[in-house]
Tab-separated table of C-alpha atoms in Angstrom:
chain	number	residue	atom	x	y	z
A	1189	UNK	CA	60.107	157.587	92.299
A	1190	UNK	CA	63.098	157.826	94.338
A	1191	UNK	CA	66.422	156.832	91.952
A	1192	UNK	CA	69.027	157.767	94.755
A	1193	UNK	CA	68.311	154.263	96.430
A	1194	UNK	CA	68.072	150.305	95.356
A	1195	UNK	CA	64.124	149.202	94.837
A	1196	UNK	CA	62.923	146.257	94.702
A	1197	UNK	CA	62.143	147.222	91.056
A	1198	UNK	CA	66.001	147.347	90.230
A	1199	UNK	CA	65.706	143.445	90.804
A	1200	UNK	CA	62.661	142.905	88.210
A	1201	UNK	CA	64.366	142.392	84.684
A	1202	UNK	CA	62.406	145.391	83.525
A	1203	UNK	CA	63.358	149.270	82.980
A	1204	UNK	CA	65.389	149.876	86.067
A	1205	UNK	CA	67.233	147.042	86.094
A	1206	UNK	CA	68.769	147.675	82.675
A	1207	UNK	CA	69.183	151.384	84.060
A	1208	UNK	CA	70.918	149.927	86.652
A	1209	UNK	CA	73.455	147.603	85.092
A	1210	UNK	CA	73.521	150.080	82.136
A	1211	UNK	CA	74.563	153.335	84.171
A	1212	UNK	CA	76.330	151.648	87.155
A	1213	UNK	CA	77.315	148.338	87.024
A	1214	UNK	CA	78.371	147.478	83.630
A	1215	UNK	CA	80.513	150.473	83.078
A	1216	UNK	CA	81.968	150.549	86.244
A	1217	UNK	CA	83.027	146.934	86.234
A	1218	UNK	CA	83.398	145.965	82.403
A	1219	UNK	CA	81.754	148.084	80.233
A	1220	UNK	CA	80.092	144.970	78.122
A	1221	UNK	CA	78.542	146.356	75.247
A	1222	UNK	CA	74.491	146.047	74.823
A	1223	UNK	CA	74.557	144.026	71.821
A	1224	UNK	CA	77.189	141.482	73.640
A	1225	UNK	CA	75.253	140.756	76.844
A	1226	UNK	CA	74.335	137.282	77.107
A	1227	UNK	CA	73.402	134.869	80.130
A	1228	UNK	CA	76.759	133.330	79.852
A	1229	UNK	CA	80.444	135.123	79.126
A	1230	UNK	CA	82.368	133.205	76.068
A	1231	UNK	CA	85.647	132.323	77.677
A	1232	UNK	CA	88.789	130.717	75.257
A	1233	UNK	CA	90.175	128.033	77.019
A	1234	UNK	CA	93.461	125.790	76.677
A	1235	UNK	CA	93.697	124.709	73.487
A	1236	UNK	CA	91.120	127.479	71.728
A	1237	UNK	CA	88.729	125.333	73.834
A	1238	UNK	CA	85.417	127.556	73.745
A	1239	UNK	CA	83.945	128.442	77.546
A	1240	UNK	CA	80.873	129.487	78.624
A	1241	UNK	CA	80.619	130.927	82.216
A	1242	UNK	CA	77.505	132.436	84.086
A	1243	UNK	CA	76.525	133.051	87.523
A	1244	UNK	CA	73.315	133.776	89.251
A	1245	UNK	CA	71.589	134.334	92.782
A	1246	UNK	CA	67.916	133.060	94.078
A	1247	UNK	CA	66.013	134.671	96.507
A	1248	UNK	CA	62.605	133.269	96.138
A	1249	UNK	CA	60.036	133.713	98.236
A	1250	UNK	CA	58.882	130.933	99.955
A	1251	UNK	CA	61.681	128.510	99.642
A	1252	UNK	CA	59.650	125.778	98.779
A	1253	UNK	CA	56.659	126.080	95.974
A	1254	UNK	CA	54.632	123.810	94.003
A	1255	UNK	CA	56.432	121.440	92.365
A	1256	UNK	CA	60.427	122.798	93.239
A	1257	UNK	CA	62.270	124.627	95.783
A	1258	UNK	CA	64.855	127.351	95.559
A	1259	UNK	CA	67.194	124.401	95.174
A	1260	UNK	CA	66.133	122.495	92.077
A	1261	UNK	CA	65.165	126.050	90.429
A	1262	UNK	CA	68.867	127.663	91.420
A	1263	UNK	CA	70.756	124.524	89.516
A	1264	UNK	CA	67.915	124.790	86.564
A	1265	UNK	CA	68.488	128.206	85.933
A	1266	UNK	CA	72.355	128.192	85.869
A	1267	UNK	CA	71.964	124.873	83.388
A	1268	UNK	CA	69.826	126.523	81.146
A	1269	UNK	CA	71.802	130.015	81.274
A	1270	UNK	CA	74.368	127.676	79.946
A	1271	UNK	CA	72.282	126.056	77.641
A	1272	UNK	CA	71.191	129.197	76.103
A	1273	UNK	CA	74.302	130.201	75.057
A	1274	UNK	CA	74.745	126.863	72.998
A	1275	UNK	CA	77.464	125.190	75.533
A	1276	UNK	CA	77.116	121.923	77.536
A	1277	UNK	CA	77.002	122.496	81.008
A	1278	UNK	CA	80.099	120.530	82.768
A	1279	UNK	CA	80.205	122.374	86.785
A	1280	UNK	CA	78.513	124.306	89.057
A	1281	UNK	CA	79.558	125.874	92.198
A	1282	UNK	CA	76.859	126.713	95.435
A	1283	UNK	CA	77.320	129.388	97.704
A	1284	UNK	CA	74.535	129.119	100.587
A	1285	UNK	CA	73.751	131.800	102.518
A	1286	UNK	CA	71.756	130.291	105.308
A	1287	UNK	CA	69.607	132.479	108.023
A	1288	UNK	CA	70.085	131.267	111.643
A	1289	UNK	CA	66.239	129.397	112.664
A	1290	UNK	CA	66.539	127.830	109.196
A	1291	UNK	CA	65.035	124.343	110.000
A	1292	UNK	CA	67.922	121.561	108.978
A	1293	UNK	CA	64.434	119.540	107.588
A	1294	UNK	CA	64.046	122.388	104.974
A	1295	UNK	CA	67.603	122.702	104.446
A	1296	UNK	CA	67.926	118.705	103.451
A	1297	UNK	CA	64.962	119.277	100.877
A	1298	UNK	CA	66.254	121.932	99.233
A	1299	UNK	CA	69.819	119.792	98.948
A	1300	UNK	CA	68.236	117.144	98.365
A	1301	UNK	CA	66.331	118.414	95.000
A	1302	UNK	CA	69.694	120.559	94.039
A	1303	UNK	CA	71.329	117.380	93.518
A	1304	UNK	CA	68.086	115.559	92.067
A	1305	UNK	CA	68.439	118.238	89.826
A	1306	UNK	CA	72.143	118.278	89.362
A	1307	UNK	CA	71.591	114.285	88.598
A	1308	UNK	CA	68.816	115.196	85.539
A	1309	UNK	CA	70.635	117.550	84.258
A	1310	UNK	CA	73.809	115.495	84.110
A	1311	UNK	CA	75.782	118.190	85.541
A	1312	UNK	CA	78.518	118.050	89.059
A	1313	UNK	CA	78.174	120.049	91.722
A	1314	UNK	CA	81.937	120.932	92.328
A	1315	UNK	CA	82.399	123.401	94.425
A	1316	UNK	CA	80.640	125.827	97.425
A	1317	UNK	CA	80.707	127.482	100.500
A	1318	UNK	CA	78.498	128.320	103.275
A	1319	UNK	CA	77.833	131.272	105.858
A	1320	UNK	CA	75.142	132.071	108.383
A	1321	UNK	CA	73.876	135.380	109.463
A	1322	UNK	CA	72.051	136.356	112.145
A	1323	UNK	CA	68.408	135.827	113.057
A	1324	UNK	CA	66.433	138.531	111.165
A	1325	UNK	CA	69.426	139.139	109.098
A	1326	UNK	CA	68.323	137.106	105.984
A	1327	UNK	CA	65.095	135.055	104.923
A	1328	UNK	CA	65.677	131.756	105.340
A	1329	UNK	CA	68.371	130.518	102.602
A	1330	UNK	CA	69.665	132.400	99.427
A	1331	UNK	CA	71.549	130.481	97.291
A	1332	UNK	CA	74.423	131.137	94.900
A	1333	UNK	CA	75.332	129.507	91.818
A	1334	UNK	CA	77.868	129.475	89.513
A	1335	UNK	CA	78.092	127.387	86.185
A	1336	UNK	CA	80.955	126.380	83.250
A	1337	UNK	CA	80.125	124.932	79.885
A	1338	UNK	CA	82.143	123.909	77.035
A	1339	UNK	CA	81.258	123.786	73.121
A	1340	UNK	CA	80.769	120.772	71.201
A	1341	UNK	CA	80.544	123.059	68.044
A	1342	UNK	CA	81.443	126.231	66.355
A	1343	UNK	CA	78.118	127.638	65.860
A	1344	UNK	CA	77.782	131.080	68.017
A	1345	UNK	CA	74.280	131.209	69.949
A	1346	UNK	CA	74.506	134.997	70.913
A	1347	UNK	CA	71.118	137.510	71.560
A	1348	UNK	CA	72.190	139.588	68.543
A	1349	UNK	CA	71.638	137.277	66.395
A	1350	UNK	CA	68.016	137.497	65.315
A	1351	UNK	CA	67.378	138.670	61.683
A	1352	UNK	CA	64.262	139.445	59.752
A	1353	UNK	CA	61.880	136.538	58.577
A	1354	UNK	CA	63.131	134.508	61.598
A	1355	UNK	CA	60.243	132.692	63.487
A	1356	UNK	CA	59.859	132.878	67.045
A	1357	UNK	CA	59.319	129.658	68.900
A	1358	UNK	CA	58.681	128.424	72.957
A	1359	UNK	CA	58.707	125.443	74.037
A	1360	UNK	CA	55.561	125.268	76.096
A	1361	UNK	CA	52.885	127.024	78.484
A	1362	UNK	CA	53.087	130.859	79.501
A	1363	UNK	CA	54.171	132.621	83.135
A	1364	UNK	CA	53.343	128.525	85.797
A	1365	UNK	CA	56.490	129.731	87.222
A	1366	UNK	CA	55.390	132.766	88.552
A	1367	UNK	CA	51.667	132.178	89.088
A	1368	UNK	CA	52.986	128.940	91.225
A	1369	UNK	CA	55.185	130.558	93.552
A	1370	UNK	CA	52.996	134.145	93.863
A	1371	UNK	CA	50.005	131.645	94.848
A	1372	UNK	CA	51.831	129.716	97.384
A	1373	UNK	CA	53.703	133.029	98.853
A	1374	UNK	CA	50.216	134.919	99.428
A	1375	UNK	CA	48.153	131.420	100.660
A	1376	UNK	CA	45.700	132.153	97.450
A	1377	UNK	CA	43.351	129.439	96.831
A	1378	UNK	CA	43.306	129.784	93.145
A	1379	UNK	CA	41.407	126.123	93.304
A	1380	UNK	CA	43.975	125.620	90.462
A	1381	UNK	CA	47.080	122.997	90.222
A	1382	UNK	CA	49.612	125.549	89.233
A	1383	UNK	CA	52.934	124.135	89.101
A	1384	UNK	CA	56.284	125.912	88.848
A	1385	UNK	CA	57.722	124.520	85.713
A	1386	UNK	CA	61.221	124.856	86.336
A	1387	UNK	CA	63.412	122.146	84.477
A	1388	UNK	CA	66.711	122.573	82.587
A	1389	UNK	CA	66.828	122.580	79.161
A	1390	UNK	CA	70.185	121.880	78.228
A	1391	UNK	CA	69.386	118.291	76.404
A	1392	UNK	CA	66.502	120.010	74.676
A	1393	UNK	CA	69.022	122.337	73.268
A	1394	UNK	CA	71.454	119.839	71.929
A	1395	UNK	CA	68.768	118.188	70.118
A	1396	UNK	CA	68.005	121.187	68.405
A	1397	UNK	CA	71.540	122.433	68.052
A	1398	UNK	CA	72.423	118.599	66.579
A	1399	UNK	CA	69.345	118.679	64.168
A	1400	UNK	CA	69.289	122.798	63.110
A	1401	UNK	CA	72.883	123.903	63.398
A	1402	UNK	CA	73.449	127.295	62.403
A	1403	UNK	CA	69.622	127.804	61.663
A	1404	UNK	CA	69.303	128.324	65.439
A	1405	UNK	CA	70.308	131.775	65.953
A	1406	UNK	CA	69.008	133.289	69.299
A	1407	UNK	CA	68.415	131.076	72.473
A	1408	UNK	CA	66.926	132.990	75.431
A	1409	UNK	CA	65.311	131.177	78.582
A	1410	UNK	CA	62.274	133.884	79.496
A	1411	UNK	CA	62.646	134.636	83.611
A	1412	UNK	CA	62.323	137.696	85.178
A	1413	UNK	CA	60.079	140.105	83.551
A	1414	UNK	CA	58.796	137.140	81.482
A	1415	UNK	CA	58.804	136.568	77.761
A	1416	UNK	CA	58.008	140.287	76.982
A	1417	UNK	CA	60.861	141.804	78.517
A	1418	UNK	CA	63.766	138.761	77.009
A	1419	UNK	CA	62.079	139.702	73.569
A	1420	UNK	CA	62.690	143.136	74.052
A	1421	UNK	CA	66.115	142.539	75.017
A	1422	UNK	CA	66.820	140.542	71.907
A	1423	UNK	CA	65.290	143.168	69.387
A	1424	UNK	CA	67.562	146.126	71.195
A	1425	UNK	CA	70.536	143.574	71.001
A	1426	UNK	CA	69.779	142.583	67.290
A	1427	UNK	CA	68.448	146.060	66.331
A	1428	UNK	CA	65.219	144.059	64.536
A	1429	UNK	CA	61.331	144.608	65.060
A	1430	UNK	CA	59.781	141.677	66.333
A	1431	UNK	CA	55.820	140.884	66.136
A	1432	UNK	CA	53.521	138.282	68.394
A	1433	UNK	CA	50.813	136.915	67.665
A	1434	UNK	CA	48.242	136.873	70.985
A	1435	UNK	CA	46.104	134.034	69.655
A	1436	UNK	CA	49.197	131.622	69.349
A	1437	UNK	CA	50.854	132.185	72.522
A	1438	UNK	CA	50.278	128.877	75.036
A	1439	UNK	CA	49.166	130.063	78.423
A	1440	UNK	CA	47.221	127.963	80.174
A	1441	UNK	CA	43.392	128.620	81.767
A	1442	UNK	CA	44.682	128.586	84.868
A	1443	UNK	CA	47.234	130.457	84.998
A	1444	UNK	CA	45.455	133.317	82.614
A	1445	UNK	CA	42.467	133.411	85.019
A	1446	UNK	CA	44.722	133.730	88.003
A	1447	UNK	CA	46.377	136.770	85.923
A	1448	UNK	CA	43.542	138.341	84.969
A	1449	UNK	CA	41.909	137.849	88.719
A	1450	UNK	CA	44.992	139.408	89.994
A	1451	UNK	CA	45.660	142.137	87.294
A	1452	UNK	CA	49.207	140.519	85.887
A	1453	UNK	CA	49.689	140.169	82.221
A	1454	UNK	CA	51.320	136.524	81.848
A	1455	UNK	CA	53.536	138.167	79.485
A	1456	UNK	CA	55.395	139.897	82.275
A	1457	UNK	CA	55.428	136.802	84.748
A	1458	UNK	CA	58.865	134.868	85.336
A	1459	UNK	CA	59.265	131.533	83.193
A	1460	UNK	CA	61.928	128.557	84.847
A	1461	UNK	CA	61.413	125.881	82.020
A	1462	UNK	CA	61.054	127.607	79.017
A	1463	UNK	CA	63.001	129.087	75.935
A	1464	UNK	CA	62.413	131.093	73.370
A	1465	UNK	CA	64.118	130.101	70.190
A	1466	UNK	CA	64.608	132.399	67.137
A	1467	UNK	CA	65.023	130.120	63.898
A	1468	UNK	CA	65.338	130.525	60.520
A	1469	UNK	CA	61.949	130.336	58.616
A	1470	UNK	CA	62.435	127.543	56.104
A	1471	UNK	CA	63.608	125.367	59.631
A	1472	UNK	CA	60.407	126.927	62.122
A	1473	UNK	CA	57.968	124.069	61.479
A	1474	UNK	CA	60.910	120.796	61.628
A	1475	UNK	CA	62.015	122.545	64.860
A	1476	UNK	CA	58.747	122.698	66.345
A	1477	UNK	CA	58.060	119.278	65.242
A	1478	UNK	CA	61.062	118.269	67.196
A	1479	UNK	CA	60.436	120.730	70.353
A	1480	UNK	CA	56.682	118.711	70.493
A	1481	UNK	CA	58.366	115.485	70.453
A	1482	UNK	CA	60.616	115.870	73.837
A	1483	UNK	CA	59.322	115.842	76.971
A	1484	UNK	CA	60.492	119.456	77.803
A	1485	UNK	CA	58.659	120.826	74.757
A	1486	UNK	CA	55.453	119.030	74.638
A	1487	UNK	CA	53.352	122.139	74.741
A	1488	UNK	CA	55.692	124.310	71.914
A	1489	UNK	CA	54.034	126.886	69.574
A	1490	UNK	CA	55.268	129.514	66.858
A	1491	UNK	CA	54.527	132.257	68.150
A	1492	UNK	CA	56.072	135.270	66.262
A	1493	UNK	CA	58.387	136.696	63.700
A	1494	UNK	CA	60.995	138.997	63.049
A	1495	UNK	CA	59.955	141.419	61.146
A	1496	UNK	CA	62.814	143.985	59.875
A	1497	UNK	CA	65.644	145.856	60.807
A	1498	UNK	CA	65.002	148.595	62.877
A	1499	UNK	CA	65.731	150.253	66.168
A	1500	UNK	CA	64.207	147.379	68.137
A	1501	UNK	CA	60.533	147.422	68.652
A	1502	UNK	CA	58.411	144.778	70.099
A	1503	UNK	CA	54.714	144.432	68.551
A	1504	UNK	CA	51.651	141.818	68.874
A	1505	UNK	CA	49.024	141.303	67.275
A	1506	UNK	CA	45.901	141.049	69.420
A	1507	UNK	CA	43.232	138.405	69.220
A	1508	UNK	CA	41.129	140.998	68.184
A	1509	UNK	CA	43.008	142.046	64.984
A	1510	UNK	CA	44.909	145.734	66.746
A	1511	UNK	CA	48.762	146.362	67.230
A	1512	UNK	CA	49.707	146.805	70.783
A	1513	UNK	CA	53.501	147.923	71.692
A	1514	UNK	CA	55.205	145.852	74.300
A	1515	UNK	CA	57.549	146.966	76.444
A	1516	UNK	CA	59.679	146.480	79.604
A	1517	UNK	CA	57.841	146.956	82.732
A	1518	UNK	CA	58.942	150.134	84.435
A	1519	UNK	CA	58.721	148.575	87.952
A	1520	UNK	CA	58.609	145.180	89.757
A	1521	UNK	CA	55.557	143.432	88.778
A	1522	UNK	CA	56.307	140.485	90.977
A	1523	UNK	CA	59.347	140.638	93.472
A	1524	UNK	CA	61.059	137.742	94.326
A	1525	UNK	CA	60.225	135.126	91.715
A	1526	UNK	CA	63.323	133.346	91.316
């Protein structure tokens, strides 16, 4: 494999994109520790004021899916990136970089849902800008977004945070995301009603932030490289084994059959509406309880715990009573998800 050039596996979320920001980017522009990367920056304000701050780009392929478009899933993902850190999302900026041919039909519908979106999520769209490149020169529309949150609390949401005995919930169904948008980008007939789930997430959170507190100790939203590769991210950042459990995990018929027809492992495939929350034991079944009673959460399981302290191994437990070790994908398994 040729390292002396960008692939479309440094984009995946797996192996070489940590190599990436590990070897190049991070130290070159901050040199963030391991343990303190997060999907939003902490930021002190005026006043001691707590800020969080994130930014993101979307690239999707096709701009328009089942059930969303790049712009509904560009302001869900900077809410919940937000959200996972614990904040309240306040303002978001969009930077559009539009290709010249892009239809102004498609253009309105993707608007159109970013505010819908915006709207839900009871966030404001603040500020932007726009540029156009030449015909051939981009893919339609990439979008860039840009989010602020503030604290309502002291409690500190953070991805090394996870300690042994912790169970590991989601709040609902395994890898619709990706199967929904790899379906529509290839024209499969998967005679299936696969549905991108992107939503945000951010009033789900301060339910469970309002009823848990400081029992809540990881929040992680599961998108590129899937739920595998955030949970191996958390049990490097928290230095902890962590173990599944294959026969609780939610994934749908449809959207295992479509895996297994096309050789994915859902595991691996992008998430837009879901998060993984690492609890503390004695709290596991009240927050499930709650997750199950919200209308982002309605299909929530337990479906792990943290084991121990170690050098951060990720375990699960097949249906068929083995131990199989889970790790980051090496490569891209699906390009352009999100």
């Amino acid at each position: 494999m040729n390292t002396d050039v960008i692939l479309l596996g440094h984009g995946s979320g797996g192996k070489l994109s940590h190599q990436l920001l590990d070897e190049l980017i991070i130290p070159t522009l901050s040199q963030v520790a391991q343990s303190d990367q997060n999907d939003a920056a902490i930021l002190e304000g005026i006043d001691s004021t707590r800020l969080a701050f994130t930014t993101d780009s979307y690239v999707v392929d096709p701009i328009i899916f089942p059930g969303g478009n790049i712009g509904d899933l560009a302001i869900n993902g900077t809410v919940n990136d937000l959200a996972m850190s614990g904040a309240r999302p306040l303002a978001i900026s969009v930077g559009l970089i539009l290709e010249e041919g892009l239809a102004l039909a498609e253009l309105r519908e993707v608007l159109q849902a970013m505010k819908a979106a915006a709207d839900k999520a009871q966030v404001k769209i603040v500020t932007g800008d726009t540029k156009v490149v030449p015909r051939g020169k981009g893919d339609k529309i990439f979008i860039n977004t840009s989010g602020i949150g503030v604290f309502d609390h002291d409690l500190k949401i953070l991805g090394n945070a996870a300690k042994p005995g912790d169970k590991i919930l989601i709040n609902g169904s395994i890898g619709d995301h990706g199967m929904a948008v790899l379906a529509s980008r290839e024209g499969l007939d998967l005679q299936s009603d696969i549905a991108t789930d992107s939503m945000a997430l951010n009033h789900l959170v301060t339910k469970l932030l309002a009823e848990f507190g400081e029992n809540v100790h990881v929040l992680r939203d599961p998108t590129r490289g899937g739920v595998a590769t955030t949970l191996k991210e958390i049990a490097l950042q928290s230095q902890v084994d962590i173990c599944l459990q294959e026969t609780e995990l939610p994934i749908t018929q449809t959207v295992a059959g479509a895996c297994s027809i096309l050789g994915l492992d859902p595991l691996f495939v992008a998430n837009e509406g879901k998060l993984l929350a690492i609890i503390d034991a004695e709290k596991a079944d009240a927050a499930l309880a709650l997750m199950r009673s919200q209308p982002e959460g309605g299909g929530a399981a337990i479906i792990g715990d943290v084991v121990e302290k170690s050098s951060g191994r990720v375990m699960m437990q097949t249906a068929i009573g083995g131990m199989r070790a889970i790790e980051m994908l090496a490569g891209e398994q699906l390009p352009r998800i999100c």
